[in-house]
Each structure stands twice: as structure tokens, then as C-alpha cells.
Amino acid sequence: MQNDLMKKTTVLCSLFVAAAMGVMLWFCTNKIVVVADVAQDEVVQAAESSGAKGAAGSAAQDGEQPSAEDGNRIDIERDSENTNYFCVPIPPSVRVENVTIENHYMDRQLWVSIEPEKMQDEEAFYEQNGVYGNCEKVVDGHFEVERKRICLQFQLTDVYEYRSIFEDNTLYIEFVPPREVYEKIVVIDPAYGREDTGAVTESVASKDITLNVAKALKEKLDKTDIKVYYTRMDDSNPEAERRVGLAEAARADMLIRIEVNSAESSKQYGTEAVYNSRFFIPGFGSVELADLLEREVVTAISGKANGLIEASAEDTVISEATVPAAAIKVGYLTNGQESILLQREDYIQRIAEGIYQTILKAYEE
């Protein structure tokens, strides 16, 4: 009995190993590999740490929506749509590990970054080779030849996620609406940016505080199954319409804006939440989100709750949103004590924890 069991176990193990080897050999033979990809918020952080800045980042810094028109045009063959994939040829000498896809979702762009071993051999490749396949979601494309890489930039019709494979030196990309990939989607909007500094003291600007909170929040949310889109993760200042548009395009469950308050009186302090009274949905809507947001942040910082405020016409991001939307004003920079607190790392972490708990509990509602 025991010998029969051992024989069966041996046979099953052999079959499993053979099947696994077969799959491995098939992938190796067909050279199908998933390409490395990064989201826009990760691209920005990498650029900041290296001191680099791409074309889209540069345009965003100026408060303008970047376009893929700064460079050499890529020929798009739109007559070959008998496939689900958008097909990008890759120079023969380029290996898959030297190809990265960058999802610049805020700009509705897809970048394909290629780092050939010898740039001089590949600089003219995209002057002679265009893209093809299902180009329905691609508006146009251009490429730039930089010192160490070739950057292909494609302007898209909307915000997309994507699936990709690399086979026979061709990158196959399938564009997918975010809702088909993620069950939970949130948009975080750090207010201000660039010339719009918000309230300023001698040592800090509101735009830096909101960005610091967003970065601390990202560290927490990256460990969850929630897909988060950020309207900015650098010193850029997207227009209000683009911030709202991101939430609508991604079909987000909620939009949370981070702001800093100010007042003529230096004695005024506390935390407030702004809600969208123009957009109502039964159950969990903007008012409920604002209420939960204020309670969780105030609890996290052991602060003072000033209550909820209805968004005015000037609060474009909140008042124009068509998803549950609320802004949290994390304190008064014009108050001496809160100004000091808002510059402390531990206090920023506590604010981020409050917003983090808001999001988790919102999904429990």
C-alpha cells in the first residue's frame, strides 16, 4: 500500500516537473515577456531623486497640459486594426529589460522608454519604422532621442491602464479602462502648485505641505489593493478641469483634495472639510465623505473640528466633481502653533493616517 502511494507520488511529481518545463520552454521559444511598467507618480519620484525631468514634467511645471508633439512624429498605420493590440516595433539589438512603459495618466499619455546599448545604431529606427495594429485609442505619437534613451510618447484619447507583452522585438499593448482592472479607485488631489503657493509663511508654503501629506499617504496606500491616482506629485499645477477630469475618466469611487487654510486672525485654528452639495448620490456621497474625513483627521492629530463647509463656486475641483468629493483643510498656516505643527514630519504622518483611515472606512460603508 505504501509502495503504491510512493509510486503515485513519484509519477505525479514527474508530470508536474515536465509540465512546468514545457511552459518555461514555450515562453523561452516564443520570447513572450511582460514589460516593466511604472505609473506617473512613480516616474515623477524617480525623476526627482535623479534630478532629471522629462518633457511632460517640464510642461506640467509651467501649468500647461503637455502634448506628445515635441519631437519627431511617429508614423501610425491605422489600416491594420485586425488585432486587440497596439503594436510598437523595438530595435533588434534592444533587450526586454531595456524597455519600460510609463503611464503618464494625468497627461493621458503613454511613454515607451528604450535604452539601446549603442545609441548611434538606433537613432534613426523610428524614422523608418512606424506603429500599427489597434490604434483606435492613440491620437498621435512622437519620439525624442536623448543621451541614453529613445522616448516614444503617445497621446491617448482617455485615461487607460494596459496589458503588454514583448515578442520577437515587438511590444504589444492592450489598453484597458481602469474599471476593468481595479475594483477600488481613489483620486488624491494635493492642492496648489507652481506659482499658486497657497498661504505662505517665511519658512513654508501650503503647496509643499499638501504635497508632503500626499507622499506620506502614498506610502500607506501602496500597501493596499486600492488603485490611487494622484493629480500631482511634484511642483506642478494642473488646471482644475484636469484634476476633476482625472476622477471622471478613472470612474473613481471618491476624490479627496488636500488643502491648507488661512485667515486674517492669527488666533483662528482647526480642521475643516469641504463637500460638494451639487452632486448627490444616495448612501455614501460627498457629505458623508467630508464628515468621515474630518472626523478621522481630527482624531489622528488630536485637533479641533470646525465642521463641514459647502463648496463655493471657487472650489472648482470639489463643486464640479461627479463622484463623491471632499477637501480636507488640514490647519491654518496663519496660526503660529499650527504653522509649526504643519512643518513637522510626525504631524504630516498623522494627517496622512487620518486620510488613510477615511479611505479604508469609506469602503466599509
mmCIF file of C-alpha atoms in Angstrom:
data_model
loop_
_atom_site.group_PDB
_atom_site.id
_atom_site.type_symbol
_atom_site.label_atom_id
_atom_site.label_comp_id
_atom_site.label_asym_id
_atom_site.label_seq_id
_atom_site.Cartn_x
_atom_site.Cartn_y
_atom_site.Cartn_z
ATOM 1 C CA MET A 1 0.000 0.000 0.000
ATOM 2 C CA GLN A 2 2.735 2.379 0.985
ATOM 3 C CA ASN A 3 4.781 1.438 -2.109
ATOM 4 C CA ASP A 4 1.786 2.179 -4.374
ATOM 5 C CA LEU A 5 1.344 5.566 -2.749
ATOM 6 C CA MET A 6 5.041 6.402 -3.234
ATOM 7 C CA LYS A 7 4.841 5.338 -6.893
ATOM 8 C CA LYS A 8 1.802 7.529 -7.495
ATOM 9 C CA THR A 9 3.515 10.470 -5.783
ATOM 10 C CA THR A 10 6.632 9.993 -7.914
ATOM 11 C CA VAL A 11 4.578 9.865 -11.126
ATOM 12 C CA LEU A 12 2.612 12.992 -10.199
ATOM 13 C CA CYS A 13 5.804 14.918 -9.335
ATOM 14 C CA SER A 14 7.361 13.886 -12.642
ATOM 15 C CA LEU A 15 4.298 15.038 -14.567
ATOM 16 C CA PHE A 16 4.304 18.372 -12.722
ATOM 17 C CA VAL A 17 8.002 18.966 -13.449
ATOM 18 C CA ALA A 18 7.519 18.029 -17.100
ATOM 19 C CA ALA A 19 4.559 20.401 -17.436
ATOM 20 C CA ALA A 20 6.449 23.249 -15.756
ATOM 21 C CA MET A 21 9.458 22.717 -18.003
ATOM 22 C CA GLY A 22 7.177 22.661 -21.020
ATOM 23 C CA VAL A 23 5.672 26.021 -20.100
ATOM 24 C CA MET A 24 9.118 27.506 -19.469
ATOM 25 C CA LEU A 25 10.428 26.217 -22.794
ATOM 26 C CA TRP A 26 7.359 27.542 -24.614
ATOM 27 C CA PHE A 27 7.852 31.031 -23.157
ATOM 28 C CA CYS A 28 11.562 30.958 -23.956
ATOM 29 C CA THR A 29 10.916 29.792 -27.524
ATOM 30 C CA ASN A 30 8.267 32.421 -28.149
ATOM 31 C CA LYS A 31 10.166 35.122 -26.240
ATOM 32 C CA ILE A 32 6.996 36.434 -24.602
ATOM 33 C CA VAL A 33 7.845 38.624 -21.641
ATOM 34 C CA VAL A 34 5.827 41.135 -19.665
ATOM 35 C CA VAL A 35 7.482 44.554 -19.898
ATOM 36 C CA ALA A 36 8.364 46.602 -16.821
ATOM 37 C CA ASP A 37 5.924 49.431 -16.226
ATOM 38 C CA VAL A 38 5.591 52.377 -13.867
ATOM 39 C CA ALA A 39 2.807 54.823 -13.069
ATOM 40 C CA GLN A 40 3.141 58.576 -13.447
ATOM 41 C CA ASP A 41 3.535 59.183 -9.695
ATOM 42 C CA GLU A 42 6.448 56.721 -9.662
ATOM 43 C CA VAL A 43 8.001 58.324 -12.738
ATOM 44 C CA VAL A 44 7.908 61.735 -11.060
ATOM 45 C CA GLN A 45 9.548 60.459 -7.886
ATOM 46 C CA ALA A 46 12.296 58.748 -9.864
ATOM 47 C CA ALA A 47 12.946 61.953 -11.806
ATOM 48 C CA GLU A 48 13.092 63.993 -8.606
ATOM 49 C CA SER A 49 15.617 61.665 -6.984
ATOM 50 C CA SER A 50 17.860 61.675 -10.057
ATOM 51 C CA GLY A 51 17.451 65.361 -10.832
ATOM 52 C CA ALA A 52 16.026 64.523 -14.258
ATOM 53 C CA LYS A 53 12.895 65.996 -15.792
ATOM 54 C CA GLY A 54 11.086 64.737 -18.867
ATOM 55 C CA ALA A 55 9.166 66.709 -21.425
ATOM 56 C CA ALA A 56 5.802 66.074 -19.801
ATOM 57 C CA GLY A 57 7.138 67.025 -16.391
ATOM 58 C CA SER A 58 8.597 70.242 -17.754
ATOM 59 C CA ALA A 59 5.347 71.287 -19.402
ATOM 60 C CA ALA A 60 3.345 70.456 -16.288
ATOM 61 C CA GLN A 61 5.696 72.639 -14.243
ATOM 62 C CA ASP A 62 4.595 75.547 -16.397
ATOM 63 C CA GLY A 63 0.941 74.820 -15.700
ATOM 64 C CA GLU A 64 0.245 73.658 -19.256
ATOM 65 C CA GLN A 65 -1.046 70.307 -20.407
ATOM 66 C CA PRO A 66 1.858 68.521 -22.093
ATOM 67 C CA SER A 67 1.497 67.133 -25.558
ATOM 68 C CA ALA A 68 3.333 64.453 -27.453
ATOM 69 C CA GLU A 69 4.139 66.891 -30.224
ATOM 70 C CA ASP A 70 7.581 67.946 -29.008
ATOM 71 C CA GLY A 71 9.761 65.662 -31.093
ATOM 72 C CA ASN A 72 9.791 63.664 -34.298
ATOM 73 C CA ARG A 73 6.481 62.292 -35.476
ATOM 74 C CA ILE A 74 5.960 58.532 -35.432
ATOM 75 C CA ASP A 75 4.091 57.110 -38.407
ATOM 76 C CA ILE A 76 0.840 55.426 -37.298
ATOM 77 C CA GLU A 77 -0.598 52.793 -39.641
ATOM 78 C CA ARG A 78 -4.323 52.947 -38.904
ATOM 79 C CA ASP A 79 -5.423 50.445 -41.545
ATOM 80 C CA SER A 80 -4.324 47.331 -39.651
ATOM 81 C CA GLU A 81 -6.803 47.064 -36.779
ATOM 82 C CA ASN A 82 -7.340 43.279 -37.002
ATOM 83 C CA THR A 83 -5.903 42.842 -33.514
ATOM 84 C CA ASN A 84 -6.627 43.976 -29.959
ATOM 85 C CA TYR A 85 -3.039 45.129 -29.571
ATOM 86 C CA PHE A 86 -1.303 48.400 -30.316
ATOM 87 C CA CYS A 87 1.997 47.224 -31.805
ATOM 88 C CA VAL A 88 5.289 49.054 -31.265
ATOM 89 C CA PRO A 89 8.377 47.696 -33.056
ATOM 90 C CA ILE A 90 11.543 47.679 -30.946
ATOM 91 C CA PRO A 91 15.068 47.900 -32.434
ATOM 92 C CA PRO A 92 16.555 44.385 -32.900
ATOM 93 C CA SER A 93 19.508 44.994 -30.559
ATOM 94 C CA VAL A 94 17.283 46.080 -27.637
ATOM 95 C CA ARG A 95 16.567 43.523 -24.922
ATOM 96 C CA VAL A 96 13.324 43.424 -22.974
ATOM 97 C CA GLU A 97 14.997 44.580 -19.753
ATOM 98 C CA ASN A 98 15.885 47.834 -21.521
ATOM 99 C CA VAL A 99 12.248 48.681 -22.282
ATOM 100 C CA THR A 100 9.968 50.446 -19.789
ATOM 101 C CA ILE A 101 6.376 51.579 -20.199
ATOM 102 C CA GLU A 102 5.427 54.770 -18.355
ATOM 103 C CA ASN A 103 1.749 55.517 -17.769
ATOM 104 C CA HIS A 104 1.503 59.328 -17.637
ATOM 105 C CA TYR A 105 -2.167 59.103 -16.740
ATOM 106 C CA MET A 106 -2.590 62.740 -15.711
ATOM 107 C CA ASP A 107 -1.454 63.790 -19.191
ATOM 108 C CA ARG A 108 -3.275 60.906 -20.914
ATOM 109 C CA GLN A 109 -0.015 59.780 -22.393
ATOM 110 C CA LEU A 110 1.838 56.503 -22.682
ATOM 111 C CA TRP A 111 5.616 56.632 -22.869
ATOM 112 C CA VAL A 112 7.801 53.783 -24.050
ATOM 113 C CA SER A 113 11.354 54.293 -22.843
ATOM 114 C CA ILE A 114 14.091 52.371 -24.682
ATOM 115 C CA GLU A 115 17.740 52.244 -23.669
ATOM 116 C CA PRO A 116 19.800 50.698 -26.506
ATOM 117 C CA GLU A 117 23.338 49.526 -25.828
ATOM 118 C CA LYS A 118 24.581 51.741 -28.678
ATOM 119 C CA MET A 119 22.525 54.850 -29.335
ATOM 120 C CA GLN A 120 24.189 55.643 -32.648
ATOM 121 C CA ASP A 121 22.870 52.402 -34.135
ATOM 122 C CA GLU A 122 19.238 53.059 -33.251
ATOM 123 C CA GLU A 123 18.673 56.821 -33.543
ATOM 124 C CA ALA A 124 17.049 56.555 -36.971
ATOM 125 C CA PHE A 125 14.950 53.447 -36.240
ATOM 126 C CA TYR A 126 11.648 55.274 -35.711
ATOM 127 C CA GLU A 127 12.195 57.469 -38.745
ATOM 128 C CA GLN A 128 11.901 54.258 -40.763
ATOM 129 C CA ASN A 129 9.519 52.168 -38.626
ATOM 130 C CA GLY A 130 6.030 53.178 -37.531
ATOM 131 C CA VAL A 131 3.495 51.677 -35.142
ATOM 132 C CA TYR A 132 0.485 49.628 -36.206
ATOM 133 C CA GLY A 133 -2.314 47.376 -35.018
ATOM 134 C CA ASN A 134 -5.244 48.674 -32.972
ATOM 135 C CA CYS A 135 -4.516 52.411 -32.893
ATOM 136 C CA GLU A 136 -8.072 53.450 -32.036
ATOM 137 C CA LYS A 137 -7.116 54.873 -28.632
ATOM 138 C CA VAL A 138 -3.952 56.620 -29.872
ATOM 139 C CA VAL A 139 -4.279 60.229 -31.053
ATOM 140 C CA ASP A 140 -0.709 60.732 -32.222
ATOM 141 C CA GLY A 141 2.873 59.809 -31.412
ATOM 142 C CA HIS A 142 6.304 61.377 -31.355
ATOM 143 C CA PHE A 143 9.751 60.317 -30.253
ATOM 144 C CA GLU A 144 12.736 62.061 -28.740
ATOM 145 C CA VAL A 145 16.312 60.865 -28.858
ATOM 146 C CA GLU A 146 18.044 61.651 -25.588
ATOM 147 C CA ARG A 147 21.568 60.987 -24.415
ATOM 148 C CA LYS A 148 20.947 57.464 -23.156
ATOM 149 C CA ARG A 149 17.458 56.581 -24.351
ATOM 150 C CA ILE A 150 14.828 56.873 -27.027
ATOM 151 C CA CYS A 151 11.490 58.040 -25.616
ATOM 152 C CA LEU A 152 8.299 57.302 -27.555
ATOM 153 C CA GLN A 153 5.362 59.454 -26.435
ATOM 154 C CA PHE A 154 1.812 58.577 -27.435
ATOM 155 C CA GLN A 155 -1.141 60.882 -26.789
ATOM 156 C CA LEU A 156 -4.201 58.817 -25.837
ATOM 157 C CA THR A 157 -7.912 59.501 -26.051
ATOM 158 C CA ASP A 158 -8.510 58.876 -22.335
ATOM 159 C CA VAL A 159 -7.036 57.503 -19.114
ATOM 160 C CA TYR A 160 -6.152 53.824 -19.540
ATOM 161 C CA GLU A 161 -4.368 51.008 -17.839
ATOM 162 C CA TYR A 162 -2.793 48.427 -20.119
ATOM 163 C CA ARG A 163 -1.536 44.903 -20.554
ATOM 164 C CA SER A 164 1.640 44.276 -22.523
ATOM 165 C CA ILE A 165 3.866 41.522 -23.828
ATOM 166 C CA PHE A 166 7.175 41.577 -25.693
ATOM 167 C CA GLU A 167 7.635 39.087 -28.500
ATOM 168 C CA ASP A 168 10.039 38.996 -31.453
ATOM 169 C CA ASN A 169 11.142 42.577 -30.808
ATOM 170 C CA THR A 170 7.611 43.905 -30.880
ATOM 171 C CA LEU A 171 5.839 45.434 -27.915
ATOM 172 C CA TYR A 172 2.139 44.524 -27.889
ATOM 173 C CA ILE A 173 -0.040 46.825 -25.770
ATOM 174 C CA GLU A 174 -3.715 46.373 -24.948
ATOM 175 C CA PHE A 175 -5.390 49.474 -23.487
ATOM 176 C CA VAL A 176 -7.897 48.761 -20.723
ATOM 177 C CA PRO A 177 -10.288 51.121 -18.862
ATOM 178 C CA PRO A 178 -9.227 51.364 -15.179
ATOM 179 C CA ARG A 179 -12.550 49.901 -14.013
ATOM 180 C CA GLU A 180 -11.817 46.663 -15.861
ATOM 181 C CA VAL A 181 -8.604 46.273 -13.866
ATOM 182 C CA TYR A 182 -9.333 47.680 -10.410
ATOM 183 C CA GLU A 183 -12.297 47.245 -8.083
ATOM 184 C CA LYS A 184 -11.359 50.213 -5.855
ATOM 185 C CA ILE A 185 -10.188 53.536 -7.311
ATOM 186 C CA VAL A 186 -9.386 56.775 -5.475
ATOM 187 C CA VAL A 187 -8.071 60.131 -6.711
ATOM 188 C CA ILE A 188 -5.915 62.210 -4.345
ATOM 189 C CA ASP A 189 -5.537 65.888 -5.198
ATOM 190 C CA PRO A 190 -2.784 67.851 -3.388
ATOM 191 C CA ALA A 191 -3.911 71.457 -3.861
ATOM 192 C CA TYR A 192 -1.902 74.355 -5.330
ATOM 193 C CA GLY A 193 1.447 74.032 -7.095
ATOM 194 C CA ARG A 194 3.908 76.134 -9.052
ATOM 195 C CA GLU A 195 3.010 79.858 -8.753
ATOM 196 C CA ASP A 196 -0.130 79.019 -6.804
ATOM 197 C CA THR A 197 1.613 78.564 -3.488
ATOM 198 C CA GLY A 198 -1.415 78.859 -1.218
ATOM 199 C CA ALA A 199 -0.795 80.573 2.110
ATOM 200 C CA VAL A 200 2.900 81.199 2.803
ATOM 201 C CA THR A 201 4.968 81.872 5.899
ATOM 202 C CA GLU A 202 8.654 82.742 5.999
ATOM 203 C CA SER A 203 9.634 79.080 6.065
ATOM 204 C CA VAL A 204 6.939 77.096 4.248
ATOM 205 C CA ALA A 205 4.265 77.282 1.542
ATOM 206 C CA SER A 206 0.936 75.484 1.551
ATOM 207 C CA LYS A 207 1.762 73.765 -1.740
ATOM 208 C CA ASP A 208 4.663 71.970 -0.041
ATOM 209 C CA ILE A 209 2.540 70.847 2.903
ATOM 210 C CA THR A 210 -0.172 69.316 0.712
ATOM 211 C CA LEU A 211 2.462 67.523 -1.360
ATOM 212 C CA ASN A 212 4.182 66.168 1.756
ATOM 213 C CA VAL A 213 0.867 64.811 3.028
ATOM 214 C CA ALA A 214 0.190 63.148 -0.358
ATOM 215 C CA LYS A 215 3.605 61.482 -0.361
ATOM 216 C CA ALA A 216 3.128 60.187 3.174
ATOM 217 C CA LEU A 217 -0.329 58.932 2.208
ATOM 218 C CA LYS A 218 1.048 57.190 -0.885
ATOM 219 C CA GLU A 219 3.413 55.117 1.264
ATOM 220 C CA LYS A 220 0.402 53.775 3.144
ATOM 221 C CA LEU A 221 -1.914 53.258 0.179
ATOM 222 C CA ASP A 222 0.755 51.493 -1.881
ATOM 223 C CA LYS A 223 0.414 48.563 0.541
ATOM 224 C CA THR A 224 -3.309 48.101 -0.175
ATOM 225 C CA ASP A 225 -5.365 46.764 -3.079
ATOM 226 C CA ILE A 226 -6.679 50.262 -3.800
ATOM 227 C CA LYS A 227 -5.646 51.907 -7.069
ATOM 228 C CA VAL A 228 -4.774 55.533 -6.395
ATOM 229 C CA TYR A 229 -4.276 58.257 -8.995
ATOM 230 C CA TYR A 230 -2.550 61.475 -7.910
ATOM 231 C CA THR A 231 -3.189 64.769 -9.694
ATOM 232 C CA ARG A 232 0.346 65.878 -8.889
ATOM 233 C CA MET A 233 3.382 64.510 -7.090
ATOM 234 C CA ASP A 234 5.756 67.358 -7.880
ATOM 235 C CA ASP A 235 5.684 71.162 -8.044
ATOM 236 C CA SER A 236 3.259 71.233 -10.961
ATOM 237 C CA ASN A 237 -0.160 72.887 -11.028
ATOM 238 C CA PRO A 238 -2.661 71.085 -13.256
ATOM 239 C CA GLU A 239 -5.752 73.096 -14.118
ATOM 240 C CA ALA A 240 -8.833 72.397 -12.005
ATOM 241 C CA GLU A 241 -10.611 70.888 -15.007
ATOM 242 C CA ARG A 242 -7.820 68.349 -15.459
ATOM 243 C CA ARG A 243 -7.912 67.398 -11.774
ATOM 244 C CA VAL A 244 -11.670 66.828 -11.977
ATOM 245 C CA GLY A 245 -11.277 65.104 -15.332
ATOM 246 C CA LEU A 246 -8.931 62.509 -13.876
ATOM 247 C CA ALA A 247 -11.546 61.386 -11.351
ATOM 248 C CA GLU A 248 -14.213 61.204 -14.041
ATOM 249 C CA ALA A 249 -12.027 59.366 -16.566
ATOM 250 C CA ALA A 250 -10.922 56.798 -13.984
ATOM 251 C CA ARG A 251 -14.506 56.455 -12.696
ATOM 252 C CA ALA A 252 -13.142 56.903 -9.195
ATOM 253 C CA ASP A 253 -15.080 55.925 -6.094
ATOM 254 C CA MET A 254 -14.052 59.163 -4.424
ATOM 255 C CA LEU A 255 -11.895 62.265 -4.809
ATOM 256 C CA ILE A 256 -10.071 63.670 -1.783
ATOM 257 C CA ARG A 257 -8.413 67.081 -2.021
ATOM 258 C CA ILE A 258 -5.776 68.208 0.478
ATOM 259 C CA GLU A 259 -5.709 71.936 1.343
ATOM 260 C CA VAL A 260 -4.242 74.304 3.936
ATOM 261 C CA ASN A 261 -6.303 77.086 5.483
ATOM 262 C CA SER A 262 -5.519 80.735 6.283
ATOM 263 C CA ALA A 263 -7.303 83.618 7.997
ATOM 264 C CA GLU A 264 -6.812 87.273 8.826
ATOM 265 C CA SER A 265 -6.802 86.438 12.509
ATOM 266 C CA SER A 266 -3.790 84.510 13.736
ATOM 267 C CA LYS A 267 -5.960 83.098 16.547
ATOM 268 C CA GLN A 268 -8.100 81.003 14.196
ATOM 269 C CA TYR A 269 -7.165 77.316 14.036
ATOM 270 C CA GLY A 270 -8.616 73.867 13.465
ATOM 271 C CA THR A 271 -9.631 71.457 10.735
ATOM 272 C CA GLU A 272 -12.497 71.779 8.259
ATOM 273 C CA ALA A 273 -13.886 69.683 5.427
ATOM 274 C CA VAL A 274 -15.499 70.977 2.237
ATOM 275 C CA TYR A 275 -18.162 68.936 0.448
ATOM 276 C CA ASN A 276 -19.919 69.036 -2.903
ATOM 277 C CA SER A 277 -23.600 69.894 -2.402
ATOM 278 C CA ARG A 278 -24.309 69.924 -6.155
ATOM 279 C CA PHE A 279 -23.738 66.214 -6.654
ATOM 280 C CA PHE A 280 -25.876 63.876 -4.595
ATOM 281 C CA ILE A 281 -25.993 60.105 -4.558
ATOM 282 C CA PRO A 282 -27.908 58.024 -2.021
ATOM 283 C CA GLY A 283 -25.913 56.176 0.581
ATOM 284 C CA PHE A 284 -22.314 57.314 0.773
ATOM 285 C CA GLY A 285 -21.896 60.656 -1.014
ATOM 286 C CA SER A 286 -19.900 63.863 -0.703
ATOM 287 C CA VAL A 287 -21.381 64.948 2.649
ATOM 288 C CA GLU A 288 -20.728 61.563 4.204
ATOM 289 C CA LEU A 289 -17.192 61.546 2.806
ATOM 290 C CA ALA A 290 -16.482 65.037 4.169
ATOM 291 C CA ASP A 291 -17.875 64.125 7.582
ATOM 292 C CA LEU A 292 -15.806 60.947 7.788
ATOM 293 C CA LEU A 293 -12.721 62.772 6.512
ATOM 294 C CA GLU A 294 -12.923 65.488 9.149
ATOM 295 C CA ARG A 295 -13.581 63.039 11.985
ATOM 296 C CA GLU A 296 -10.697 60.737 11.072
ATOM 297 C CA VAL A 297 -8.129 63.511 10.527
ATOM 298 C CA VAL A 298 -9.127 65.361 13.704
ATOM 299 C CA THR A 299 -8.872 62.102 15.651
ATOM 300 C CA ALA A 300 -5.456 61.320 14.156
ATOM 301 C CA ILE A 301 -3.973 64.731 15.017
ATOM 302 C CA SER A 302 -5.936 65.235 18.260
ATOM 303 C CA GLY A 303 -7.117 68.521 16.814
ATOM 304 C CA LYS A 304 -10.154 70.786 16.757
ATOM 305 C CA ALA A 305 -13.056 70.138 14.355
ATOM 306 C CA ASN A 306 -14.548 73.274 12.821
ATOM 307 C CA GLY A 307 -17.282 71.419 10.941
ATOM 308 C CA LEU A 308 -18.301 70.961 7.314
ATOM 309 C CA ILE A 309 -18.446 73.697 4.686
ATOM 310 C CA GLU A 310 -20.412 73.665 1.454
ATOM 311 C CA ALA A 311 -18.164 74.126 -1.579
ATOM 312 C CA SER A 312 -18.395 77.534 -3.226
ATOM 313 C CA ALA A 313 -18.124 78.250 -6.943
ATOM 314 C CA GLU A 314 -14.410 78.962 -6.406
ATOM 315 C CA ASP A 315 -13.887 75.408 -5.115
ATOM 316 C CA THR A 316 -13.928 74.122 -8.687
ATOM 317 C CA VAL A 317 -12.380 70.716 -8.067
ATOM 318 C CA ILE A 318 -14.947 69.834 -5.413
ATOM 319 C CA SER A 319 -18.009 71.617 -6.800
ATOM 320 C CA GLU A 320 -17.587 70.268 -10.354
ATOM 321 C CA ALA A 321 -16.793 66.654 -9.429
ATOM 322 C CA THR A 322 -19.307 63.981 -10.444
ATOM 323 C CA VAL A 323 -18.008 61.461 -7.907
ATOM 324 C CA PRO A 324 -18.167 61.737 -4.097
ATOM 325 C CA ALA A 325 -15.684 64.549 -3.422
ATOM 326 C CA ALA A 326 -14.425 66.384 -0.352
ATOM 327 C CA ALA A 327 -11.498 68.595 0.624
ATOM 328 C CA ILE A 328 -9.774 68.472 3.992
ATOM 329 C CA LYS A 329 -8.266 71.748 5.208
ATOM 330 C CA VAL A 330 -5.585 70.365 7.499
ATOM 331 C CA GLY A 331 -4.913 73.524 9.532
ATOM 332 C CA TYR A 332 -4.308 77.270 9.480
ATOM 333 C CA LEU A 333 -0.854 78.288 8.315
ATOM 334 C CA THR A 334 -1.606 81.758 9.670
ATOM 335 C CA ASN A 335 -1.844 80.334 13.190
ATOM 336 C CA GLY A 336 1.586 80.230 14.822
ATOM 337 C CA GLN A 337 1.157 76.901 16.570
ATOM 338 C CA GLU A 338 -0.439 75.091 13.634
ATOM 339 C CA SER A 339 2.189 76.519 11.303
ATOM 340 C CA ILE A 340 4.890 74.858 13.396
ATOM 341 C CA LEU A 341 2.964 71.574 13.537
ATOM 342 C CA LEU A 342 2.398 71.513 9.776
ATOM 343 C CA GLN A 343 6.151 71.555 9.235
ATOM 344 C CA ARG A 344 6.774 68.524 11.433
ATOM 345 C CA GLU A 345 7.192 65.111 9.811
ATOM 346 C CA ASP A 346 5.342 63.255 12.572
ATOM 347 C CA TYR A 347 2.365 65.616 12.240
ATOM 348 C CA ILE A 348 2.288 65.134 8.450
ATOM 349 C CA GLN A 349 2.271 61.375 9.047
ATOM 350 C CA ARG A 350 -0.680 61.715 11.419
ATOM 351 C CA ILE A 351 -2.662 63.749 8.879
ATOM 352 C CA ALA A 352 -1.903 61.098 6.253
ATOM 353 C CA GLU A 353 -3.043 58.389 8.664
ATOM 354 C CA GLY A 354 -6.351 60.192 9.135
ATOM 355 C CA ILE A 355 -6.960 60.350 5.381
ATOM 356 C CA TYR A 356 -5.844 56.737 5.046
ATOM 357 C CA GLN A 357 -8.343 55.588 7.664
ATOM 358 C CA THR A 358 -11.040 57.639 5.915
ATOM 359 C CA ILE A 359 -10.492 55.725 2.686
ATOM 360 C CA LEU A 360 -10.473 52.322 4.389
ATOM 361 C CA LYS A 361 -13.650 53.063 6.325
ATOM 362 C CA ALA A 362 -15.375 54.575 3.291
ATOM 363 C CA TYR A 363 -15.086 51.199 1.570
ATOM 364 C CA GLU A 364 -16.705 49.585 4.588
ATOM 365 C CA GLU A 365 -19.773 51.824 4.301
#
